Coordinates of C-alpha atoms and ligand atoms in Angstrom, one line a residue:
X273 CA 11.4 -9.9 25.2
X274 CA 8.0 -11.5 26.4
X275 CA 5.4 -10.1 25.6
X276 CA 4.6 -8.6 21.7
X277 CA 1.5 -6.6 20.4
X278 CA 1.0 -5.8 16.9
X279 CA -2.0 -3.6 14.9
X280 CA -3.0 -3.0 11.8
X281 CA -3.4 1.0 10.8
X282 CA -4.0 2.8 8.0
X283 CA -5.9 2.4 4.7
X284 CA -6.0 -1.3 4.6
X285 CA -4.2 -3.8 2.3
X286 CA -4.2 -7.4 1.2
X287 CA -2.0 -9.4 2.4
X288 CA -2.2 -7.6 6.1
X289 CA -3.9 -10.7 7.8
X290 CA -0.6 -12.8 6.1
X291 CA 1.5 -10.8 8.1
X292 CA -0.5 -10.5 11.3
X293 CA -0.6 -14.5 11.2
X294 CA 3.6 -14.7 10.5
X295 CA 4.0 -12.3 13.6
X296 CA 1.4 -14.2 16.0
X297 CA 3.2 -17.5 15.2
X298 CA 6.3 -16.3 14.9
X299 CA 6.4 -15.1 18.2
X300 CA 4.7 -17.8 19.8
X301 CA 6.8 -20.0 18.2
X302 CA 9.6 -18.6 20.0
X303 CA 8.0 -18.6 23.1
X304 CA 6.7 -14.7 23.8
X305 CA 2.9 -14.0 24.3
X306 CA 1.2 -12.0 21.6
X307 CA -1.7 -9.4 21.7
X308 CA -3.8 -8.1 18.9
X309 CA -4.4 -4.7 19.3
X310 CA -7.8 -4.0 17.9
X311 CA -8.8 -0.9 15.3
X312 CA -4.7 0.2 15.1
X313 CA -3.9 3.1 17.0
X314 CA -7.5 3.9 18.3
X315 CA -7.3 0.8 19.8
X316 CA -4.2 1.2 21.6
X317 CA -5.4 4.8 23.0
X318 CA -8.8 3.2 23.9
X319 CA -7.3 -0.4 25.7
X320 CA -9.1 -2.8 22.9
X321 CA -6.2 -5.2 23.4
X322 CA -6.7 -8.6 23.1
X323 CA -4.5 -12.2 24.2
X324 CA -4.2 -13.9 20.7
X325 CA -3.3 -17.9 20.1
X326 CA -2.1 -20.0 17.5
X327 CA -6.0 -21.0 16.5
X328 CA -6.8 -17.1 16.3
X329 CA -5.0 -16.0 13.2
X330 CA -5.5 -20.0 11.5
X331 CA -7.6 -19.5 7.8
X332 CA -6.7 -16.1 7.5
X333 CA -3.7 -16.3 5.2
X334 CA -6.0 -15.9 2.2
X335 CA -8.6 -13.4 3.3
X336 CA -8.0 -9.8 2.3
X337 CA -8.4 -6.5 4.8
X338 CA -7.2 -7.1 8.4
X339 CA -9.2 -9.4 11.2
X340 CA -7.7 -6.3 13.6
X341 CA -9.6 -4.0 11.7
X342 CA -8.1 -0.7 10.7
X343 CA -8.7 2.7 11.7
X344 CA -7.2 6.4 10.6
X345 CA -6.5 8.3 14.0
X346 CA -5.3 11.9 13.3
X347 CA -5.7 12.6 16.9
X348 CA -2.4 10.4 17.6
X349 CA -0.1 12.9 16.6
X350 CA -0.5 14.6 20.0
X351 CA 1.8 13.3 22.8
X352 CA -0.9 13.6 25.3
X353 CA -3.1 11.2 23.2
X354 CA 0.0 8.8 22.7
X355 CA 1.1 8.9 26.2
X356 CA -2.3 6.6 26.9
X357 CA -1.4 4.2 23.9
X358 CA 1.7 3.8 26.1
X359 CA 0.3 3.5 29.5
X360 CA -1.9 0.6 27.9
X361 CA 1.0 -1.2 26.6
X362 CA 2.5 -1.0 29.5
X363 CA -0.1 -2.2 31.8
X364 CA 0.1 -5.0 30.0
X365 CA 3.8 -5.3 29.9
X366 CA 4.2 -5.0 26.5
X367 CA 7.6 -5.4 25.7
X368 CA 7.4 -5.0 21.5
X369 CA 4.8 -3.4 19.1
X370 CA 4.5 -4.4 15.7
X371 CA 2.6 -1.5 13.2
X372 CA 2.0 -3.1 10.0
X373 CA 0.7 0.5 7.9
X374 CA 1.6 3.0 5.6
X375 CA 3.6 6.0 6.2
X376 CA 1.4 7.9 8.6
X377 CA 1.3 4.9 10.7
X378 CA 5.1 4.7 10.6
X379 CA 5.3 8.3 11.9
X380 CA 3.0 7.3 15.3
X381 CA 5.9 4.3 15.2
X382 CA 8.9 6.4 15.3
X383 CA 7.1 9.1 18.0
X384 CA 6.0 5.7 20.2
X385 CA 9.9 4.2 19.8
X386 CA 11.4 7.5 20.9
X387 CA 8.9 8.2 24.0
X388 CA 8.7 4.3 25.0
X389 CA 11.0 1.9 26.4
X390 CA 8.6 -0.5 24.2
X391 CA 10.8 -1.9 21.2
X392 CA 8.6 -1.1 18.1
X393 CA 8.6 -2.4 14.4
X394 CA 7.4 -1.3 11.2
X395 CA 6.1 -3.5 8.6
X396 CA 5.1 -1.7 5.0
X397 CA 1.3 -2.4 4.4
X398 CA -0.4 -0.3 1.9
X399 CA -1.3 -0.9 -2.2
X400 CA 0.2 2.3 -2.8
X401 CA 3.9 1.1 -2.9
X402 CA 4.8 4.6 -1.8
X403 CA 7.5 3.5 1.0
X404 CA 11.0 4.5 0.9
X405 CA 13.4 1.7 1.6
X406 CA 11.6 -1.4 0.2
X407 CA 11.1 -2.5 -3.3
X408 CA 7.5 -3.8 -2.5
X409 CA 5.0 -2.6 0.2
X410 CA 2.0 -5.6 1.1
X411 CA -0.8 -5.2 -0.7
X412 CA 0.8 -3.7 -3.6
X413 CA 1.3 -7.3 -6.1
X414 CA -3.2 -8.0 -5.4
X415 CA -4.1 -4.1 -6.3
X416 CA -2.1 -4.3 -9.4
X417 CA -3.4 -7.8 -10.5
X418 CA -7.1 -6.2 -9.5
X419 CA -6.7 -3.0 -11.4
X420 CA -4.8 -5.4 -14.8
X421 CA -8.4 -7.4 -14.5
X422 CA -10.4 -4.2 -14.7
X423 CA -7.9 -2.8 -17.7
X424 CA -8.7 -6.0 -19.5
X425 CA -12.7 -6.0 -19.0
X426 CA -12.8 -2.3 -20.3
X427 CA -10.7 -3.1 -22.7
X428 CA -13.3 -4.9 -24.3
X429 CA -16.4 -2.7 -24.3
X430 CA -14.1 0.2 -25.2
X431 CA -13.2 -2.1 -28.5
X432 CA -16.6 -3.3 -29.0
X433 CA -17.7 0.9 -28.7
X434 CA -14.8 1.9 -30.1
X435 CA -14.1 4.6 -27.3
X436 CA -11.4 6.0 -25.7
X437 CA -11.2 5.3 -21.4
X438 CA -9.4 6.4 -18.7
X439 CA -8.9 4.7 -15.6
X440 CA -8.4 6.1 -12.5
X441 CA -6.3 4.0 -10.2
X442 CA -5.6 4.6 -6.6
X443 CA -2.0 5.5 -5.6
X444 CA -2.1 8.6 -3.1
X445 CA 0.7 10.6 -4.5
X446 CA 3.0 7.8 -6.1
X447 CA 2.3 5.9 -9.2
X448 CA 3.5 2.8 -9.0
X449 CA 0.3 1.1 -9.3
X450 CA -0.4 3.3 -12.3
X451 CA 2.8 2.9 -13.9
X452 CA 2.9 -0.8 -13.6
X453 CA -1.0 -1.6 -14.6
X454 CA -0.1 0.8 -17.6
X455 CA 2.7 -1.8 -19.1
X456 CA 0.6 -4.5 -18.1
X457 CA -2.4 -3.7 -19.3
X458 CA -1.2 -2.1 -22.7
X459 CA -2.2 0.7 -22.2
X460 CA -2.1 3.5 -24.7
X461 CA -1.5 6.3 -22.7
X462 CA -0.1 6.6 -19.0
X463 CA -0.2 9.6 -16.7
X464 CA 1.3 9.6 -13.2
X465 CA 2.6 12.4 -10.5
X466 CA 6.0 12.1 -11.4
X467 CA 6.2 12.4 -15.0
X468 CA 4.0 15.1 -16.0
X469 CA 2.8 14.8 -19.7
X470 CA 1.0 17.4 -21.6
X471 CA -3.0 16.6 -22.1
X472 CA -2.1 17.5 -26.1
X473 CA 0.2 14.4 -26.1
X474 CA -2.2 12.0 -25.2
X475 CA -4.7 13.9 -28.0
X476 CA -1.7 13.3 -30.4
X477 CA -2.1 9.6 -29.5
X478 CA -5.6 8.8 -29.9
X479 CA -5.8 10.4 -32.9
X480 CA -2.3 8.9 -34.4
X481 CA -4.0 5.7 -33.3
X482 CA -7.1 6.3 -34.8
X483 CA -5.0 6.8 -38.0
X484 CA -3.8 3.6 -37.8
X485 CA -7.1 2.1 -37.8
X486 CA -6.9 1.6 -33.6
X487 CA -10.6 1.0 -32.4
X488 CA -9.8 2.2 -29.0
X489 CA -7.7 4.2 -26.6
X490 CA -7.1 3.0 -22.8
X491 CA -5.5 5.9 -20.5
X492 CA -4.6 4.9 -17.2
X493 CA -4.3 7.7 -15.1
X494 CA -2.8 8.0 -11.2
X495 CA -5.1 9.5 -9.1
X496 CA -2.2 11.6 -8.1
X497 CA -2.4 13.7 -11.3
X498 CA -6.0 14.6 -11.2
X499 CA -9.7 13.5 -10.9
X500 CA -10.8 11.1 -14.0
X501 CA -14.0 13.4 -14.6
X502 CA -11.9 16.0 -15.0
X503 CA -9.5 14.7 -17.3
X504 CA -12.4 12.8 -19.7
X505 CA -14.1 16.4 -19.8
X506 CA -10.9 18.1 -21.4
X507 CA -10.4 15.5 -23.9
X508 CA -13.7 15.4 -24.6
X509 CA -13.4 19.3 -25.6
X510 CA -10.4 18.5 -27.5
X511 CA -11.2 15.7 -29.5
X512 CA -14.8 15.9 -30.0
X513 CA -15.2 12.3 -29.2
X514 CA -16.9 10.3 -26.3
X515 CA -14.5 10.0 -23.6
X516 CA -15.5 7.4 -20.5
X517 CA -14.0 7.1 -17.3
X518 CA -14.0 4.9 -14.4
X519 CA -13.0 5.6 -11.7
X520 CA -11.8 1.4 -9.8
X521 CA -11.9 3.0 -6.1
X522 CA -11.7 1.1 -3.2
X523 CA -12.0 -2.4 -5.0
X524 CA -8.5 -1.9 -5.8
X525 CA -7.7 -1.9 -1.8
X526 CA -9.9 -5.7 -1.4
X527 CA -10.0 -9.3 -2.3
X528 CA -7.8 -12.5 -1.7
X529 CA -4.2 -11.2 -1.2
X530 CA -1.7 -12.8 -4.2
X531 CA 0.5 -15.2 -3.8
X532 CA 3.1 -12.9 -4.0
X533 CA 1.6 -10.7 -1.2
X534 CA 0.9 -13.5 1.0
X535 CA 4.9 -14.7 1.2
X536 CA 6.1 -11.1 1.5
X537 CA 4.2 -11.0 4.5
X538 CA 4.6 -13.9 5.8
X539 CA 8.7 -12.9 5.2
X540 CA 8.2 -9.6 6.5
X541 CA 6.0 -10.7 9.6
X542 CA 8.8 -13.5 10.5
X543 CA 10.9 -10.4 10.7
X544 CA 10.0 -8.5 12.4
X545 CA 9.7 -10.6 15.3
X546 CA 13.3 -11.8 14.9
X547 CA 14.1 -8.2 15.0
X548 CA 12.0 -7.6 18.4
X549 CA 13.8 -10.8 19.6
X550 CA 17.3 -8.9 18.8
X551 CA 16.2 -6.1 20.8
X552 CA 16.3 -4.0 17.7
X553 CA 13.5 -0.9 17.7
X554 CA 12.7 2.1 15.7
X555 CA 13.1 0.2 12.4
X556 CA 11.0 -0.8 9.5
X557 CA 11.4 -4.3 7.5
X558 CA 11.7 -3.7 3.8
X559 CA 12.5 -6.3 0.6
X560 CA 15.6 -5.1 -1.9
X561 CA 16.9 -7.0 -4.2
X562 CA 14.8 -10.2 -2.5
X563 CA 16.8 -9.3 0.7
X564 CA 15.2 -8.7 4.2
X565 CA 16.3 -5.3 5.7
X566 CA 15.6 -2.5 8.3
X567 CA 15.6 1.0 7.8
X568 CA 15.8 3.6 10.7
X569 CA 12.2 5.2 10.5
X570 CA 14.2 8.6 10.5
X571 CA 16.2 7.0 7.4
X572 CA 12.9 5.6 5.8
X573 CA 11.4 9.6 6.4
X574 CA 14.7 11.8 5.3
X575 CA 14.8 9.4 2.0
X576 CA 11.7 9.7 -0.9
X577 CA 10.5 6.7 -2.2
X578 CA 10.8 6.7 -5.9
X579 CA 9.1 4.9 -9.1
X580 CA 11.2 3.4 -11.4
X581 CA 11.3 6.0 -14.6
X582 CA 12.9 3.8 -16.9
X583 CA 9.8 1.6 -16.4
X584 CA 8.2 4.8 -18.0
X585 CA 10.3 5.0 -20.7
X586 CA 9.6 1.3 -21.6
X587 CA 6.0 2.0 -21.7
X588 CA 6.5 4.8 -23.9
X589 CA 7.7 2.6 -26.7
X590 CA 5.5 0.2 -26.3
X591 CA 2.7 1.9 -26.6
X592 CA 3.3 3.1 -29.6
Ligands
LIG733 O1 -3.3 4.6 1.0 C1 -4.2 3.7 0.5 C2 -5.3 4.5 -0.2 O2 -6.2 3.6 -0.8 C3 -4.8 5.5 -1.3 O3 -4.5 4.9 -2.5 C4 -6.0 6.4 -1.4 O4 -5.7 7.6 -1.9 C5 -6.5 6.4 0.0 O5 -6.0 5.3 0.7 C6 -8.0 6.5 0.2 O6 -8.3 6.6 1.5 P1 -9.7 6.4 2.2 O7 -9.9 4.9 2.2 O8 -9.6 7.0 3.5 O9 -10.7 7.0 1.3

């Protein structure tokens, strides 16, 4: 192993410059060159491949979205299309690829390890959490400490109005984040993809809470389970009342990556360049139990990644 390139793809995530920085020093630590590959996999089909050094990834540790920038490529499910990403890497002699991304980035990883001699890596970056074979994707700890903020400012003019909100949070299909604000925000009601809960139940609660002299109603809701609007319009028709909603959006993806974040991916970074330097391939890094490991990608893909239910449960009678 000599020379190592690593992107950033996908919806972007805090904490992804942490890790881009632990792989360029990492490696150059251990005497390979490094390239940044510029704009993820649009970059590697289009040559934007650049020579990085020590200096080049200094005073990003703390900086949220990703100094390779970040792009969505649906094209690069077609060999033909990943057959140049290959030809690039290896004019350069590329001898290891680093994709720090979500899932859909991890599929144009497994299709580049099994038509490359190239060694690739996985690293999990996304706030969604929604990653089979690691407790904690990057990104994840900063979009859950945004969207606690958020709970905690709304909480306050939904007191002072006496009004029930929902807030949307992001999440794709998973809701982790969801889950997690919801205990951590007290809120009264919690609605994600995989536990289903009938719209009368959360009426049953506002209005058992209103009996109890509650001046307010927080409903965090995974964007997994519907749109916000939606969801304020029927409880509007149900209880009569004012229902707002807002809806955090892409906030939730930005901002100075936690502390948590930042050594996660500096850990997972570190990584996965030992892994490259073992002349492992075709594997993601993942966290369980505190413990480094690497999953197959065909292991991370024939597996679902699943939220903790008894998290739910706890919620439940909390939020009583
Ligand atoms: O995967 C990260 C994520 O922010 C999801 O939570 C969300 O559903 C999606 O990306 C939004 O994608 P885009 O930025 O392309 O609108």
């Amino acid at each position: 192993m000599k020379k190592i390139a690593v992107l950033t793809s996908g919806g972007d995530a805090p904490g992804m410059n942490a890790a881009v920085r632990a792989v360029v020093r990492t490696a150059i630590y251990n005497g390979l060159e490094v390239y940044g590959v510029y704009q993820g996999y649009k970059g590697l089909v289009e040559n934007n491949i650049k020579k990085l050094e020590v200096g080049d990834v200094g005073g990003i540790i703390n900086r949220g979205g990703t100094i390779l920038y970040s792009a969505r490529l649906p094209e690069f499910a077609d060999p033909k299309v990943r057959q140049i990403a290959i030809k690039n890497l290896e004019k350069l002699g590329i001898d290891g690829l680093v994709v720090i991304g979500g899932d859909g980035s991890y599929r144009g990883a497994m299709e580049l390890s099994n038509e490359m001699s190239i060694k690739t890596i996985g690293i999990p970056g996304t706030i969604d959490n929604d990653i089979c074979c690691t407790d904690f994707t990057i990104g994840f700890d900063t979009a859950l400490n945004t969207i606690v903020d958020a709970i905690d400012k709304v909480r306050d003019t939904a007191s002072s109005h006496e009004r029930a909100f929902i807030i949307e949070v992001m999440g794709r299909n998973a809701g982790d984040l969801a889950l997690l604000a919801g205990i951590a925000g007290g809120s009264e009601s919690l609605l994600i993809p995989e536990k289903r809960e009938d719209i009368s139940d959360i009426v049953s609660r506002i209005k058992a809470g209103e009996k109890r002299g509650k001046k307010h109603s927080i409903i965090v809701l995974a964007e997994g389970v519907m749109g916000g609007q939606v969801l304020a319009a029927q409880l509007k028709e149900l209880t009569g009342e004012e229902i707002r909603c807002t809806i955090l959006g892409h906030i939730q993806r930005g901002g100075t990556p936690s502390a948590m974040d930042r050594v996660l991916a500096s850990r997972f970074g570190n990584y996965a360049v030992q892994l490259l330097l073992a002349e492992k391939s075709g594997r993601a890094v993942g966290i369980q139990n505190n413990r480094l490991v690497s999953t197959r990608f065909e292991d991370v893909f024939s597996n679902t990644h699943e939220v903790d239910l008894t998290i739910y449960d706890v919620s439940k009678q909390l939020s009583i």
